[in-house]
CSV table of C-alpha atoms and ligand atoms in Angstrom, one decimal:
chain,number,residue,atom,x,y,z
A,1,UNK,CA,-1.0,-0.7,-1.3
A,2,UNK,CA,-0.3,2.9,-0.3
A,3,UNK,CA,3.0,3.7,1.8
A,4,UNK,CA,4.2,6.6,3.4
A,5,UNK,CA,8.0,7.7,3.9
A,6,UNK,CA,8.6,9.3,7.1
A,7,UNK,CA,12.5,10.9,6.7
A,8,UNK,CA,14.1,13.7,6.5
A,9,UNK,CA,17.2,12.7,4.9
A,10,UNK,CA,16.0,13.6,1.1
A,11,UNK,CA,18.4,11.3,-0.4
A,12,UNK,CA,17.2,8.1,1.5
A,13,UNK,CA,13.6,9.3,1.3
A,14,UNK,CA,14.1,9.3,-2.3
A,15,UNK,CA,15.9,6.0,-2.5
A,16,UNK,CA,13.6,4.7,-0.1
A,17,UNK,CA,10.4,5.2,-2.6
A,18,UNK,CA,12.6,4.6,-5.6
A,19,UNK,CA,12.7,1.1,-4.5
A,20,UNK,CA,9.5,0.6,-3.2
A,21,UNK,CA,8.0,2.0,-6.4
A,22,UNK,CA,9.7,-0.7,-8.1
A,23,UNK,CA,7.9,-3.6,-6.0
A,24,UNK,CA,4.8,-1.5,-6.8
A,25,UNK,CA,3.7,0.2,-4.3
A,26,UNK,CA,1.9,3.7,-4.0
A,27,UNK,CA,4.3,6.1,-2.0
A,28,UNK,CA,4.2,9.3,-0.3
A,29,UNK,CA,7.3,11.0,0.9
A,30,UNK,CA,7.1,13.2,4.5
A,31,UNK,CA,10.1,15.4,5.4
A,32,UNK,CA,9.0,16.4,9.0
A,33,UNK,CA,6.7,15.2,12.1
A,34,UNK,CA,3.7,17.8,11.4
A,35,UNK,CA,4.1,16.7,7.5
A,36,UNK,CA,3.8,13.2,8.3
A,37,UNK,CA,0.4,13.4,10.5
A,38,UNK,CA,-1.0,15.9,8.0
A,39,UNK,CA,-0.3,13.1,5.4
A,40,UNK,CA,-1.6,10.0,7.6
A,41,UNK,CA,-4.5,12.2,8.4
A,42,UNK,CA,-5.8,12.8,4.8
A,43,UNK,CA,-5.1,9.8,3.2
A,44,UNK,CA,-5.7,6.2,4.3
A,45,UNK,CA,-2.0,4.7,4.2
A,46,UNK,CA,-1.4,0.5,4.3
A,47,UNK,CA,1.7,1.5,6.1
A,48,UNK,CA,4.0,4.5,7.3
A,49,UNK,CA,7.7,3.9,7.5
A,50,UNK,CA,8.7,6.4,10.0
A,51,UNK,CA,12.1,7.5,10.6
A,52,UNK,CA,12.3,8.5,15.0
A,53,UNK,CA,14.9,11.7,14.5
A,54,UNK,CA,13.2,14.2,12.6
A,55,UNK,CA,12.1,17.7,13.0
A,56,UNK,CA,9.5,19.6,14.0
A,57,UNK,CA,8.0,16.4,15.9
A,58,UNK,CA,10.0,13.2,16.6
A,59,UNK,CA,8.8,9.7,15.3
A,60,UNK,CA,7.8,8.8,18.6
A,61,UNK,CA,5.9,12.2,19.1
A,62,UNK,CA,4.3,10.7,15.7
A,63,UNK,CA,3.5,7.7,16.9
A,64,UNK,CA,1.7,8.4,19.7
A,65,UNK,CA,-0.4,11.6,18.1
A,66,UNK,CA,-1.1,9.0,15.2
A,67,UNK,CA,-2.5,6.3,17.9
A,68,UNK,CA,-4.2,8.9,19.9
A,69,UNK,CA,-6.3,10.0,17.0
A,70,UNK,CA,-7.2,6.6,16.4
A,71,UNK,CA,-5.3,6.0,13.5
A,72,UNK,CA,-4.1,2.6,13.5
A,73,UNK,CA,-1.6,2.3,10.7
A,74,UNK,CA,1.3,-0.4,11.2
A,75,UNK,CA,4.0,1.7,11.6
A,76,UNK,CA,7.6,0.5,10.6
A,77,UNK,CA,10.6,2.4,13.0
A,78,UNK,CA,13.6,3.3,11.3
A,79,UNK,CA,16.0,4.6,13.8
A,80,UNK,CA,19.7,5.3,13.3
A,81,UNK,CA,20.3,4.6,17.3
A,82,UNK,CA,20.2,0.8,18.0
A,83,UNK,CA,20.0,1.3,21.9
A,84,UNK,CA,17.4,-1.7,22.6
A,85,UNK,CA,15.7,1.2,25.0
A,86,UNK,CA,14.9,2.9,22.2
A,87,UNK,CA,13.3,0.5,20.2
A,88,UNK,CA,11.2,-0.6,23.2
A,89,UNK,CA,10.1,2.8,23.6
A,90,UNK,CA,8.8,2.8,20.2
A,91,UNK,CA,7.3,-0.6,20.1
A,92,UNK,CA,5.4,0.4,23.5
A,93,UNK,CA,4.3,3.6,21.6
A,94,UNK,CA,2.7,1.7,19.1
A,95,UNK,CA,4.8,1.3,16.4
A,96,UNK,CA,4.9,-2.3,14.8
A,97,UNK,CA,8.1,-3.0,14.1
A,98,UNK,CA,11.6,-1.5,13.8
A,99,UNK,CA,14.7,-1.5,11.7
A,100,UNK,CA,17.9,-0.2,12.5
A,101,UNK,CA,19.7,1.9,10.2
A,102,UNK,CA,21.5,1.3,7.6
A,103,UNK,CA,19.0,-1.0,6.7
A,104,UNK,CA,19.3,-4.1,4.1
A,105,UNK,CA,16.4,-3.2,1.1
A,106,UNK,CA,15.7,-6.7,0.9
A,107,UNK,CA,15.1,-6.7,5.1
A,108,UNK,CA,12.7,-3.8,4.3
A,109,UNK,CA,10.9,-5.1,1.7
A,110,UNK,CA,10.7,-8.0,3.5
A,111,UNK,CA,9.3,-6.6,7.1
A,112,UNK,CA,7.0,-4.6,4.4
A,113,UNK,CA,5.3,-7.7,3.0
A,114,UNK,CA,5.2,-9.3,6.8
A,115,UNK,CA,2.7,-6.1,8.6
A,116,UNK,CA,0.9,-5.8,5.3
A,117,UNK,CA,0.2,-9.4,5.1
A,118,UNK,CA,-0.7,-9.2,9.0
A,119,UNK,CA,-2.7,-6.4,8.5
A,120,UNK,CA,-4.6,-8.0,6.2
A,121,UNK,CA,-5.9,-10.6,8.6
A,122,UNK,CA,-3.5,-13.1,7.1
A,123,UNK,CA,-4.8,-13.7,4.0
A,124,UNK,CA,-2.8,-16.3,2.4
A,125,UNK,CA,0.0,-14.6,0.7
A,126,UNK,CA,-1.1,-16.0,-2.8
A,127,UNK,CA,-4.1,-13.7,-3.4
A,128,UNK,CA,-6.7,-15.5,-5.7
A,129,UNK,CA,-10.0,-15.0,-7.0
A,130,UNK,CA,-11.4,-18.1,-9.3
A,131,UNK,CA,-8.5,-19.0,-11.6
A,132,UNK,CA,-6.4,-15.7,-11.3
A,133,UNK,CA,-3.4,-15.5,-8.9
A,134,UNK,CA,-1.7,-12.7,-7.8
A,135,UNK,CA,1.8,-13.4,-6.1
A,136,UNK,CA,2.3,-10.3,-3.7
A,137,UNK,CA,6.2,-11.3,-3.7
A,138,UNK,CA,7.1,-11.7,-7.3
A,139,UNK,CA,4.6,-9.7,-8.8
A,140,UNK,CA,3.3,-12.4,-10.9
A,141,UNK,CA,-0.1,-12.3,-11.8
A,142,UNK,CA,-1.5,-15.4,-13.7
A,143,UNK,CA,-4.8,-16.4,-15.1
A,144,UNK,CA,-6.1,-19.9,-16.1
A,145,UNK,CA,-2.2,-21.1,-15.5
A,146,UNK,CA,-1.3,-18.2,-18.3
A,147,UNK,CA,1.1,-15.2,-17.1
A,148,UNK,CA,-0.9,-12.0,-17.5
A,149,UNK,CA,1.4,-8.9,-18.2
A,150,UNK,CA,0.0,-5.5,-16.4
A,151,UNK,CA,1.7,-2.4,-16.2
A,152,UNK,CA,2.2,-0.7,-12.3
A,153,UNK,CA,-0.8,0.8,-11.7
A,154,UNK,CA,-2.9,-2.0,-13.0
A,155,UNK,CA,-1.1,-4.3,-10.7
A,156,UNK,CA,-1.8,-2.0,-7.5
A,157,UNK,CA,-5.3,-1.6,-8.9
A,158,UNK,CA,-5.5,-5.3,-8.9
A,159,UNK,CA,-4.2,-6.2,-5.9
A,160,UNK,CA,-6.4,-3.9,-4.1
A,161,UNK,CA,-9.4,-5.3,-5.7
A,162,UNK,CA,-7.9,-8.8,-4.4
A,163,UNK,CA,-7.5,-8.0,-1.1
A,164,UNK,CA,-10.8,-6.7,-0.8
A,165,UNK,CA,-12.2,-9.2,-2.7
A,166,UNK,CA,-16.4,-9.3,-2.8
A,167,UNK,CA,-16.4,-5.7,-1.1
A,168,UNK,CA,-17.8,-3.0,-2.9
A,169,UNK,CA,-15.5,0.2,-3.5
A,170,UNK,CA,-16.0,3.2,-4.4
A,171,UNK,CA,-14.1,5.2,-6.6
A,172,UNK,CA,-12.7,7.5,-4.1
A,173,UNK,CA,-11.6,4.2,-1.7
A,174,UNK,CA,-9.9,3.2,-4.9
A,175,UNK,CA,-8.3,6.5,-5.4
A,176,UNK,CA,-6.9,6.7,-2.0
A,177,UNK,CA,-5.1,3.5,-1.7
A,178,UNK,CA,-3.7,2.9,-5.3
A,179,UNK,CA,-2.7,6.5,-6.6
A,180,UNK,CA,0.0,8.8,-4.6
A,181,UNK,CA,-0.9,12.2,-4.0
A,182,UNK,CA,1.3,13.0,-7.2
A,183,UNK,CA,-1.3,11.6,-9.4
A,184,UNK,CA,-3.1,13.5,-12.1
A,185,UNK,CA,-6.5,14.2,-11.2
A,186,UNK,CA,-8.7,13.1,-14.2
A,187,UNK,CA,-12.4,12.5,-12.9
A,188,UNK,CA,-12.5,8.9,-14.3
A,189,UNK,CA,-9.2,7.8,-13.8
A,190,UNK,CA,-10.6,5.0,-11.9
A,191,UNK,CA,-12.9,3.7,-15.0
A,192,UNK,CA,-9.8,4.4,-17.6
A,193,UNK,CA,-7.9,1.6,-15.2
A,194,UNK,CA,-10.1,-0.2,-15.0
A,195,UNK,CA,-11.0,-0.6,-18.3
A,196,UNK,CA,-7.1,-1.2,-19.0
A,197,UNK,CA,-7.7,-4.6,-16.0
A,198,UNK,CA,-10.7,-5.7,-17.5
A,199,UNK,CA,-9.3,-6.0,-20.8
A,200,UNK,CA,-6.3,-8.1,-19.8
A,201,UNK,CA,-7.8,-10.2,-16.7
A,202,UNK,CA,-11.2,-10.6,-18.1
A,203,UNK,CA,-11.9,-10.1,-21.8
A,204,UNK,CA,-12.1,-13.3,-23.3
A,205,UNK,CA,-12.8,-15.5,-20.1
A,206,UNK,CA,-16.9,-16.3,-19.7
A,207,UNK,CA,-16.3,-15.5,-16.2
A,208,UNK,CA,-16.0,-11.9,-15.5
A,209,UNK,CA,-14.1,-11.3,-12.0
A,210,UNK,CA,-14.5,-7.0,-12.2
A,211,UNK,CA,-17.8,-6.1,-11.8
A,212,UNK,CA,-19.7,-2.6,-12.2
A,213,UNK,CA,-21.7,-1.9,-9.2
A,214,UNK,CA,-24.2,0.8,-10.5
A,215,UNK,CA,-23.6,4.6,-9.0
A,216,UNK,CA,-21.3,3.2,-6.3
A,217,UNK,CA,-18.3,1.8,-8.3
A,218,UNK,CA,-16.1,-1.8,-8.5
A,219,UNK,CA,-16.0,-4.8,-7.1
A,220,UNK,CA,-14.0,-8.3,-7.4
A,221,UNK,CA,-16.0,-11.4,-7.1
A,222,UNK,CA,-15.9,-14.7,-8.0
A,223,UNK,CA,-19.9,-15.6,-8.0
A,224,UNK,CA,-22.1,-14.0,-10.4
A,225,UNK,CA,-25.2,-13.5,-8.7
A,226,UNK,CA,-27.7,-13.4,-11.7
B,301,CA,CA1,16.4,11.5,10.5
């Protein structure tokens, strides 16, 4: 899942995707207004965190541009002001939901997990495919009953696959929502990773849950059609 921070304070944008990093996720940091919709217009974010005083546009300027292009990203308010005017303001805007600053991490984290798992037309929050189990919360990813060990970007790599489970995606779709923009561009970074998955989720199990769809790119399925 792909996140971008909205804030112009550089030490809590920092800390901000510091922490999230840690849970895992993919995160973009935006210092301004215009930097933020240039971002949310290139890439395909799971969620912007956007703070509402910022310069060159304000969050709710943000907001509203964002909803008028038709980009429907849950957005997640942070606003230093806690006038309740405010806050409806932003909620009628469009934004999702809002947190008042200073903000608890472990509020964050947890509003986080609440739009993404709404956004994902509530998809149980154990994501599963045959006997693998992915826990979005703890990060525990288990096949057959047996804890399976995978580094970062193998876990966001999964847990894409997961919640797309039996769609087919293509490399770039991939790309977009499980690398930041800081990522090295290699032109089969997608195949290294997923190489890396198939050797721990897959490779020595008769059924194979990764499968190679021919000139287009991966998908995760549970039925083997042949
Ligand atoms: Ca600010």
């Amino acid at each position: 899942m792909r996140i971008l921070v909205v804030e112009d304070e550089k030490k809590l944008a920092n800390l901000i995707k510091k922490v999230l990093k840690r849970e895992k996720y993919a995160v973009d940091i935006a210092y301004n207004g215009q930097e933020a919709l240039d971002f949310a217009e290139t890439y395909p974010y799971d969620l912007i965190i956007l703070d509402i005083l910022l310069p060159q546009k304000n969050g709710y300027e943000v907001i509203q541009q964002l909803r008028e292009k038709k980009i429907l990203t849950p957005v997640l308010m942070l606003t230093a002001k806690d006038a309740i005017e405010d806050k409806i303001l932003g909620l009628d805007m469009g934004a999702d939901d809002y947190l008042t600053k200073p903000f608890d991490f472990g509020e964050l984290l947890a509003r986080i997990r609440a739009l993404l798992r709404r956004e994902t037309q509530n998809k149980p929050v154990i994501l599963k495919a045959a006997d693998l189990t992915l826990n979005p919360k703890t990060h525990i990813v288990k096949r057959a009953g047996k804890v399976i060990h995978l580094t970062s970007r193998e876990y966001r790599l999964l847990e894409f696959l997961l919640r797309r489970k039996n769609q087919i995606l293509t490399r770039d779709e991939i790309i977009d929502h499980v690398w930041d923009s800081s990522f090295e561009s290699m032109t089969n970074i997608v195949d290294v990773y997923i190489r890396y998955l198939r050797q721990k989720i897959d490779t020595g199990f008769s059924k194979k849950l990764i499968h190679t769809v021919r000139g287009i790119g991966y998908c995760l399925k549970e039925e083997v059609e042949d």
